[in-house]
Tab-separated table of N, CA, C and O in Angstrom:
chain	number	residue	atom	x	y	z
C	229	UNK	N	-52.484	-36.228	100.458
C	229	UNK	CA	-51.889	-37.123	99.486
C	229	UNK	C	-52.795	-37.249	98.252
C	229	UNK	O	-54.014	-37.322	98.378
C	230	UNK	N	-52.182	-37.250	97.086
C	230	UNK	CA	-52.950	-37.387	95.848
C	230	UNK	C	-53.603	-38.769	95.798
C	230	UNK	O	-52.996	-39.767	96.165
C	231	UNK	N	-54.838	-38.810	95.348
C	231	UNK	CA	-55.588	-40.059	95.258
C	231	UNK	C	-55.233	-40.799	93.979
C	231	UNK	O	-54.943	-40.175	92.958
C	232	UNK	N	-55.285	-42.120	94.042
C	232	UNK	CA	-55.082	-42.909	92.832
C	232	UNK	C	-56.428	-43.043	92.134
C	232	UNK	O	-57.391	-43.529	92.720
C	233	UNK	N	-56.494	-42.579	90.908
C	233	UNK	CA	-57.728	-42.630	90.130
C	233	UNK	C	-57.542	-43.660	89.026
C	233	UNK	O	-56.510	-43.687	88.360
C	234	UNK	N	-58.552	-44.505	88.845
C	234	UNK	CA	-58.486	-45.560	87.837
C	234	UNK	C	-59.631	-45.398	86.835
C	234	UNK	O	-60.547	-44.594	87.056
C	235	UNK	N	-59.583	-46.192	85.768
C	235	UNK	CA	-60.680	-46.188	84.796
C	235	UNK	C	-62.015	-46.417	85.501
C	235	UNK	O	-63.010	-45.761	85.202
C	236	UNK	N	-62.026	-47.338	86.469
C	236	UNK	CA	-63.288	-47.690	87.130
C	236	UNK	C	-63.747	-46.666	88.170
C	236	UNK	O	-64.933	-46.553	88.433
C	237	UNK	N	-62.821	-45.897	88.741
C	237	UNK	CA	-63.224	-44.912	89.757
C	237	UNK	C	-63.335	-43.490	89.203
C	237	UNK	O	-63.775	-42.584	89.903
C	238	UNK	N	-62.960	-43.290	87.942
C	238	UNK	CA	-62.887	-41.948	87.367
C	238	UNK	C	-64.222	-41.203	87.436
C	238	UNK	O	-64.280	-40.057	87.867
C	239	UNK	N	-65.284	-41.868	87.015
C	239	UNK	CA	-66.593	-41.196	86.988
C	239	UNK	C	-66.984	-40.717	88.379
C	239	UNK	O	-67.378	-39.561	88.559
C	240	UNK	N	-66.858	-41.586	89.370
C	240	UNK	CA	-67.253	-41.244	90.736
C	240	UNK	C	-66.343	-40.167	91.334
C	240	UNK	O	-66.819	-39.196	91.913
C	241	UNK	N	-65.029	-40.334	91.188
C	241	UNK	CA	-64.071	-39.446	91.851
C	241	UNK	C	-63.884	-38.106	91.143
C	241	UNK	O	-63.591	-37.106	91.790
C	242	UNK	N	-64.042	-38.097	89.822
C	242	UNK	CA	-63.753	-36.882	89.059
C	242	UNK	C	-65.027	-36.238	88.513
C	242	UNK	O	-65.340	-35.091	88.833
C	243	UNK	N	-65.758	-36.972	87.703
C	243	UNK	CA	-66.905	-36.381	87.016
C	243	UNK	C	-68.048	-36.023	87.950
C	243	UNK	O	-68.782	-35.061	87.702
C	244	UNK	N	-68.218	-36.766	89.040
C	244	UNK	CA	-69.318	-36.488	89.971
C	244	UNK	C	-68.896	-35.667	91.186
C	244	UNK	O	-69.702	-35.421	92.070
C	245	UNK	N	-67.649	-35.230	91.216
C	245	UNK	CA	-67.151	-34.469	92.367
C	245	UNK	C	-67.831	-33.109	92.464
C	245	UNK	O	-68.063	-32.448	91.455
C	246	UNK	N	-68.141	-32.695	93.690
C	246	UNK	CA	-68.720	-31.361	93.888
C	246	UNK	C	-67.632	-30.301	94.081
C	246	UNK	O	-67.922	-29.134	94.262
C	247	UNK	N	-66.370	-30.738	94.024
C	247	UNK	CA	-65.230	-29.818	94.138
C	247	UNK	C	-64.435	-29.881	92.831
C	247	UNK	O	-64.521	-30.853	92.091
C	248	UNK	N	-63.621	-28.862	92.560
C	248	UNK	CA	-62.727	-28.961	91.402
C	248	UNK	C	-61.774	-30.149	91.596
C	248	UNK	O	-61.415	-30.474	92.727
C	249	UNK	N	-61.401	-30.788	90.500
C	249	UNK	CA	-60.518	-31.957	90.563
C	249	UNK	C	-59.329	-31.739	89.640
C	249	UNK	O	-59.493	-31.446	88.457
C	250	UNK	N	-58.122	-31.890	90.197
C	250	UNK	CA	-56.894	-31.832	89.411
C	250	UNK	C	-56.444	-33.275	89.200
C	250	UNK	O	-56.328	-34.030	90.164
C	251	UNK	N	-56.239	-33.653	87.947
C	251	UNK	CA	-55.813	-35.014	87.626
C	251	UNK	C	-54.471	-34.969	86.895
C	251	UNK	O	-54.344	-34.333	85.851
C	252	UNK	N	-53.497	-35.652	87.480
C	252	UNK	CA	-52.156	-35.759	86.903
C	252	UNK	C	-52.072	-37.092	86.158
C	252	UNK	O	-52.167	-38.154	86.760
C	253	UNK	N	-51.932	-37.039	84.833
C	253	UNK	CA	-51.740	-38.248	84.020
C	253	UNK	C	-50.236	-38.491	83.936
C	253	UNK	O	-49.496	-37.632	83.457
C	254	UNK	N	-49.792	-39.656	84.387
C	254	UNK	CA	-48.363	-39.936	84.531
C	254	UNK	C	-48.071	-41.413	84.251
C	254	UNK	O	-48.981	-42.211	84.030
C	255	UNK	N	-46.787	-41.770	84.281
C	255	UNK	CA	-46.354	-43.172	84.171
C	255	UNK	C	-45.064	-43.343	84.970
C	255	UNK	O	-44.282	-42.405	85.111
C	256	UNK	N	-44.859	-44.564	85.464
C	256	UNK	CA	-43.689	-44.874	86.298
C	256	UNK	C	-42.377	-44.605	85.558
C	256	UNK	O	-41.422	-44.105	86.136
C	257	UNK	N	-42.328	-44.907	84.266
C	257	UNK	CA	-41.099	-44.802	83.483
C	257	UNK	C	-40.791	-43.383	83.010
C	257	UNK	O	-39.744	-43.133	82.418
C	258	UNK	N	-41.666	-42.432	83.291
C	258	UNK	CA	-41.555	-41.069	82.762
C	258	UNK	C	-40.761	-40.173	83.718
C	258	UNK	O	-41.215	-39.887	84.823
C	259	UNK	N	-39.580	-39.743	83.290
C	259	UNK	CA	-38.721	-38.891	84.113
C	259	UNK	C	-39.385	-37.588	84.546
C	259	UNK	O	-39.408	-37.253	85.733
C	260	UNK	N	-39.940	-36.808	83.600
C	260	UNK	CA	-40.611	-35.568	83.994
C	260	UNK	C	-41.782	-35.814	84.962
C	260	UNK	O	-42.056	-34.981	85.815
C	261	UNK	N	-42.447	-36.963	84.826
C	261	UNK	CA	-43.550	-37.302	85.742
C	261	UNK	C	-43.023	-37.447	87.169
C	261	UNK	O	-43.679	-37.025	88.128
C	262	UNK	N	-41.836	-38.038	87.303
C	262	UNK	CA	-41.236	-38.201	88.636
C	262	UNK	C	-40.843	-36.847	89.208
C	262	UNK	O	-40.887	-36.644	90.418
C	263	UNK	N	-40.485	-35.911	88.345
C	263	UNK	CA	-40.178	-34.547	88.794
C	263	UNK	C	-41.452	-33.854	89.285
C	263	UNK	O	-41.449	-33.161	90.301
C	264	UNK	N	-42.541	-34.051	88.570
C	264	UNK	CA	-43.811	-33.400	88.905
C	264	UNK	C	-44.489	-34.032	90.121
C	264	UNK	O	-45.209	-33.350	90.850
C	265	UNK	N	-44.243	-35.317	90.362
C	265	UNK	CA	-44.915	-36.047	91.440
C	265	UNK	C	-44.929	-35.348	92.795
C	265	UNK	O	-45.996	-35.139	93.382
C	266	UNK	N	-43.754	-34.949	93.322
C	266	UNK	CA	-43.738	-34.277	94.628
C	266	UNK	C	-44.491	-32.938	94.624
C	266	UNK	O	-45.083	-32.555	95.630
C	267	UNK	N	-44.498	-32.254	93.487
C	267	UNK	CA	-45.232	-30.987	93.365
C	267	UNK	C	-46.728	-31.263	93.486
C	267	UNK	O	-47.450	-30.548	94.199
C	268	UNK	N	-47.193	-32.307	92.812
C	268	UNK	CA	-48.609	-32.682	92.875
C	268	UNK	C	-48.990	-33.037	94.320
C	268	UNK	O	-50.061	-32.661	94.802
C	269	UNK	N	-48.102	-33.750	95.022
C	269	UNK	CA	-48.365	-34.106	96.422
C	269	UNK	C	-48.500	-32.853	97.301
C	269	UNK	O	-49.355	-32.785	98.174
C	270	UNK	N	-47.638	-31.866	97.059
C	270	UNK	CA	-47.719	-30.610	97.818
C	270	UNK	C	-49.031	-29.890	97.531
C	270	UNK	O	-49.671	-29.369	98.450
C	271	UNK	N	-49.424	-29.849	96.271
C	271	UNK	CA	-50.690	-29.212	95.896
C	271	UNK	C	-51.855	-29.952	96.565
C	271	UNK	O	-52.779	-29.320	97.084
C	272	UNK	N	-51.794	-31.288	96.594
C	272	UNK	CA	-52.842	-32.085	97.234
C	272	UNK	C	-52.969	-31.695	98.706
C	272	UNK	O	-54.075	-31.528	99.229
C	273	UNK	N	-51.844	-31.536	99.356
C	273	UNK	CA	-51.827	-31.157	100.768
C	273	UNK	C	-52.379	-29.741	100.958
C	273	UNK	O	-53.204	-29.492	101.830
C	274	UNK	N	-51.936	-28.808	100.123
C	274	UNK	CA	-52.357	-27.407	100.227
C	274	UNK	C	-53.854	-27.216	99.986
C	274	UNK	O	-54.465	-26.324	100.558
C	275	UNK	N	-54.435	-28.035	99.112
C	275	UNK	CA	-55.836	-27.860	98.728
C	275	UNK	C	-56.771	-28.867	99.408
C	275	UNK	O	-57.934	-28.971	99.020
C	276	UNK	N	-56.274	-29.582	100.402
C	276	UNK	CA	-57.086	-30.574	101.098
C	276	UNK	C	-58.370	-29.938	101.619
C	276	UNK	O	-58.343	-28.880	102.243
C	277	UNK	N	-59.496	-30.565	101.303
C	277	UNK	CA	-60.792	-30.049	101.727
C	277	UNK	C	-61.394	-29.034	100.762
C	277	UNK	O	-62.584	-28.758	100.812
C	278	UNK	N	-60.575	-28.466	99.878
C	278	UNK	CA	-61.063	-27.461	98.925
C	278	UNK	C	-61.181	-28.007	97.511
C	278	UNK	O	-62.001	-27.561	96.722
C	279	UNK	N	-60.295	-28.947	97.175
C	279	UNK	CA	-60.274	-29.541	95.839
C	279	UNK	C	-59.792	-30.983	95.965
C	279	UNK	O	-59.192	-31.363	96.965
C	280	UNK	N	-60.065	-31.772	94.944
C	280	UNK	CA	-59.602	-33.157	94.893
C	280	UNK	C	-58.379	-33.187	93.982
C	280	UNK	O	-58.393	-32.595	92.898
C	281	UNK	N	-57.321	-33.857	94.430
C	281	UNK	CA	-56.118	-33.994	93.606
C	281	UNK	C	-55.829	-35.477	93.456
C	281	UNK	O	-55.750	-36.209	94.449
C	282	UNK	N	-55.711	-35.924	92.211
C	282	UNK	CA	-55.484	-37.338	91.968
C	282	UNK	C	-54.525	-37.579	90.827
C	282	UNK	O	-54.145	-36.658	90.096
C	283	UNK	N	-54.130	-38.840	90.676
C	283	UNK	CA	-53.175	-39.255	89.651
C	283	UNK	C	-53.751	-40.446	88.886
C	283	UNK	O	-54.345	-41.328	89.478
C	284	UNK	N	-53.545	-40.444	87.583
C	284	UNK	CA	-53.951	-41.558	86.726
C	284	UNK	C	-52.689	-42.120	86.072
C	284	UNK	O	-51.999	-41.405	85.339
C	285	UNK	N	-52.384	-43.378	86.350
C	285	UNK	CA	-51.267	-44.066	85.697
C	285	UNK	C	-51.748	-44.454	84.291
C	285	UNK	O	-52.627	-45.296	84.140
C	286	UNK	N	-51.173	-43.808	83.273
C	286	UNK	CA	-51.664	-44.005	81.904
C	286	UNK	C	-51.463	-45.432	81.395
C	286	UNK	O	-52.223	-45.896	80.549
C	287	UNK	N	-50.464	-46.133	81.909
C	287	UNK	CA	-50.230	-47.510	81.463
C	287	UNK	C	-51.322	-48.455	81.971
C	287	UNK	O	-51.697	-49.400	81.288
C	288	UNK	N	-51.816	-48.196	83.165
C	288	UNK	CA	-52.824	-49.073	83.768
C	288	UNK	C	-54.254	-48.599	83.529
C	288	UNK	O	-55.198	-49.317	83.865
C	289	UNK	N	-54.414	-47.403	82.989
C	289	UNK	CA	-55.752	-46.827	82.806
C	289	UNK	C	-55.857	-46.181	81.425
C	289	UNK	O	-56.050	-44.976	81.292
C	290	UNK	N	-55.729	-47.017	80.403
C	290	UNK	CA	-55.668	-46.513	79.029
C	290	UNK	C	-57.004	-45.980	78.531
C	290	UNK	O	-57.042	-45.095	77.682
C	291	UNK	N	-58.108	-46.485	79.076
C	291	UNK	CA	-59.428	-46.043	78.631
C	291	UNK	C	-59.609	-44.540	78.873
C	291	UNK	O	-59.968	-43.784	77.966
C	292	UNK	N	-59.345	-44.097	80.095
C	292	UNK	CA	-59.491	-42.677	80.449
C	292	UNK	C	-58.459	-41.836	79.700
C	292	UNK	O	-58.771	-40.757	79.192
C	293	UNK	N	-57.235	-42.334	79.622
C	293	UNK	CA	-56.172	-41.605	78.924
C	293	UNK	C	-56.551	-41.367	77.463
C	293	UNK	O	-56.373	-40.262	76.936
C	294	UNK	N	-57.111	-42.376	76.814
C	294	UNK	CA	-57.528	-42.240	75.413
C	294	UNK	C	-58.732	-41.301	75.301
C	294	UNK	O	-58.796	-40.468	74.399
C	295	UNK	N	-59.665	-41.437	76.225
C	295	UNK	CA	-60.877	-40.615	76.189
C	295	UNK	C	-60.545	-39.121	76.229
C	295	UNK	O	-61.197	-38.324	75.571
C	296	UNK	N	-59.512	-38.763	76.984
C	296	UNK	CA	-59.142	-37.352	77.111
C	296	UNK	C	-57.951	-36.968	76.224
C	296	UNK	O	-57.398	-35.884	76.373
C	297	UNK	N	-57.586	-37.853	75.306
C	297	UNK	CA	-56.566	-37.536	74.310
C	297	UNK	C	-55.192	-37.253	74.894
C	297	UNK	O	-54.465	-36.395	74.394
C	298	UNK	N	-54.832	-37.989	75.937
C	298	UNK	CA	-53.526	-37.785	76.563
C	298	UNK	C	-52.461	-38.390	75.652
C	298	UNK	O	-52.400	-39.595	75.472
C	299	UNK	N	-51.637	-37.534	75.066
C	299	UNK	CA	-50.587	-37.984	74.162
C	299	UNK	C	-49.200	-37.779	74.763
C	299	UNK	O	-48.271	-38.494	74.453
C	300	UNK	N	-49.056	-36.749	75.564
C	300	UNK	CA	-47.786	-36.452	76.220
C	300	UNK	C	-47.998	-36.477	77.725
C	300	UNK	O	-49.043	-36.038	78.198
C	301	UNK	N	-47.000	-36.992	78.435
C	301	UNK	CA	-47.095	-36.972	79.886
C	301	UNK	C	-45.843	-36.331	80.455
C	301	UNK	O	-44.791	-36.393	79.811
C	302	UNK	N	-45.928	-35.686	81.587
C	302	UNK	CA	-47.150	-35.518	82.370
C	302	UNK	C	-48.110	-34.504	81.735
C	302	UNK	O	-47.686	-33.512	81.153
C	303	UNK	N	-49.389	-34.792	81.869
C	303	UNK	CA	-50.450	-33.850	81.510
C	303	UNK	C	-51.332	-33.702	82.738
C	303	UNK	O	-51.708	-34.705	83.359
C	304	UNK	N	-51.646	-32.469	83.085
C	304	UNK	CA	-52.532	-32.194	84.213
C	304	UNK	C	-53.810	-31.582	83.661
C	304	UNK	O	-53.759	-30.597	82.921
C	305	UNK	N	-54.953	-32.205	83.988
C	305	UNK	CA	-56.251	-31.651	83.607
C	305	UNK	C	-56.966	-31.204	84.874
C	305	UNK	O	-56.882	-31.876	85.905
C	306	UNK	N	-57.664	-30.087	84.794
C	306	UNK	CA	-58.490	-29.628	85.906
C	306	UNK	C	-59.945	-29.726	85.461
C	306	UNK	O	-60.313	-29.213	84.399
C	307	UNK	N	-60.732	-30.415	86.274
C	307	UNK	CA	-62.152	-30.627	85.991
C	307	UNK	C	-62.996	-29.826	86.973
C	307	UNK	O	-62.641	-29.695	88.143
C	308	UNK	N	-64.112	-29.309	86.485
C	308	UNK	CA	-65.106	-28.693	87.361
C	308	UNK	C	-66.472	-29.063	86.804
C	308	UNK	O	-66.703	-28.926	85.598
C	309	UNK	N	-67.325	-29.569	87.661
C	309	UNK	CA	-68.660	-30.014	87.249
C	309	UNK	C	-68.589	-31.025	86.094
C	309	UNK	O	-69.391	-30.988	85.170
C	310	UNK	N	-67.580	-31.900	86.137
C	310	UNK	CA	-67.456	-32.962	85.142
C	310	UNK	C	-66.854	-32.537	83.819
C	310	UNK	O	-66.743	-33.339	82.901
C	311	UNK	N	-66.463	-31.265	83.695
C	311	UNK	CA	-65.906	-30.750	82.437
C	311	UNK	C	-64.444	-30.351	82.634
C	311	UNK	O	-64.070	-29.845	83.684
C	312	UNK	N	-63.630	-30.529	81.579
C	312	UNK	CA	-62.243	-30.061	81.631
C	312	UNK	C	-62.272	-28.538	81.504
C	312	UNK	O	-62.817	-27.995	80.541
C	313	UNK	N	-61.687	-27.850	82.491
C	313	UNK	CA	-61.673	-26.388	82.474
C	313	UNK	C	-60.271	-25.816	82.306
C	313	UNK	O	-60.106	-24.628	82.046
C	314	UNK	N	-59.244	-26.663	82.459
C	314	UNK	CA	-57.874	-26.190	82.271
C	314	UNK	C	-56.959	-27.373	82.005
C	314	UNK	O	-57.293	-28.509	82.340
C	315	UNK	N	-55.787	-27.083	81.413
C	315	UNK	CA	-54.863	-28.156	81.034
C	315	UNK	C	-53.434	-27.630	81.084
C	315	UNK	O	-53.178	-26.491	80.693
C	316	UNK	N	-52.536	-28.459	81.577
C	316	UNK	CA	-51.099	-28.169	81.572
C	316	UNK	C	-50.387	-29.395	81.022
C	316	UNK	O	-50.698	-30.515	81.427
C	317	UNK	N	-49.441	-29.206	80.116
C	317	UNK	CA	-48.654	-30.319	79.601
C	317	UNK	C	-47.202	-30.072	79.985
C	317	UNK	O	-46.680	-28.981	79.771
C	318	UNK	N	-46.576	-31.086	80.574
C	318	UNK	CA	-45.191	-30.953	81.000
C	318	UNK	C	-45.105	-30.554	82.468
C	318	UNK	O	-46.105	-30.440	83.154
C	319	UNK	N	-43.873	-30.349	82.913
C	319	UNK	CA	-43.639	-29.989	84.310
C	319	UNK	C	-43.845	-28.487	84.473
C	319	UNK	O	-43.345	-27.703	83.676
C	320	UNK	N	-44.597	-28.112	85.499
C	320	UNK	CA	-44.830	-26.700	85.794
C	320	UNK	C	-44.520	-26.464	87.266
C	320	UNK	O	-44.645	-27.372	88.084
C	321	UNK	N	-44.130	-25.240	87.621
C	321	UNK	CA	-43.867	-24.946	89.033
C	321	UNK	C	-45.150	-25.046	89.864
C	321	UNK	O	-46.255	-24.845	89.344
C	322	UNK	N	-44.978	-25.332	91.132
C	322	UNK	CA	-46.111	-25.470	92.055
C	322	UNK	C	-47.017	-24.235	91.999
C	322	UNK	O	-48.242	-24.357	92.001
C	323	UNK	N	-46.418	-23.049	91.947
C	323	UNK	CA	-47.192	-21.811	91.952
C	323	UNK	C	-48.157	-21.750	90.769
C	323	UNK	O	-49.289	-21.296	90.904
C	324	UNK	N	-47.683	-22.181	89.602
C	324	UNK	CA	-48.519	-22.151	88.391
C	324	UNK	C	-49.689	-23.117	88.541
C	324	UNK	O	-50.839	-22.782	88.249
C	325	UNK	N	-49.414	-24.320	89.017
C	325	UNK	CA	-50.466	-25.323	89.190
C	325	UNK	C	-51.471	-24.862	90.238
C	325	UNK	O	-52.686	-24.927	90.018
C	326	UNK	N	-50.980	-24.330	91.358
C	326	UNK	CA	-51.863	-23.856	92.439
C	326	UNK	C	-52.730	-22.696	91.958
C	326	UNK	O	-53.919	-22.638	92.284
C	327	UNK	N	-52.143	-21.804	91.172
C	327	UNK	CA	-52.892	-20.660	90.656
C	327	UNK	C	-54.020	-21.121	89.735
C	327	UNK	O	-55.150	-20.628	89.811
C	328	UNK	N	-53.710	-22.061	88.861
C	328	UNK	CA	-54.723	-22.578	87.941
C	328	UNK	C	-55.859	-23.268	88.702
C	328	UNK	O	-57.035	-23.083	88.378
C	329	UNK	N	-55.516	-24.049	89.718
C	329	UNK	CA	-56.531	-24.751	90.499
C	329	UNK	C	-57.356	-23.752	91.315
C	329	UNK	O	-58.588	-23.856	91.380
C	330	UNK	N	-56.695	-22.763	91.912
C	330	UNK	CA	-57.384	-21.738	92.716
C	330	UNK	C	-58.429	-20.984	91.897
C	330	UNK	O	-59.472	-20.601	92.419
C	331	UNK	N	-58.147	-20.793	90.617
C	331	UNK	CA	-59.081	-20.054	89.738
C	331	UNK	C	-60.429	-20.756	89.614
C	331	UNK	O	-61.420	-20.134	89.230
C	332	UNK	N	-60.492	-22.047	89.977
C	332	UNK	CA	-61.737	-22.808	89.797
C	332	UNK	C	-62.402	-23.189	91.121
C	332	UNK	O	-63.340	-23.969	91.136
C	333	UNK	N	-61.915	-22.614	92.219
C	333	UNK	CA	-62.533	-22.907	93.528
C	333	UNK	C	-63.832	-22.160	93.686
C	333	UNK	O	-64.044	-21.127	93.121
């Protein structure tokens, strides 16, 4: 299951992670985000133990959203060693997301 990441847990869960981290920036009211949600959950399950998969609700965590310039949602960022190494904006098929995450394992 994808982890809930907040402004206060972001540094510990994402920036200090020893594994690649996929972060889905989303909001409850966003239709495409609801489409992407189950895909993110599947990716979380598939990569369990190999990568961290989490979600940031942009309405409740504006500090992190602003820091990373999230203007459109859903936006998926992939972090490795505390740095953004890849980005997807909009809904993408599971295969595309898994391939991008696999490239950073």
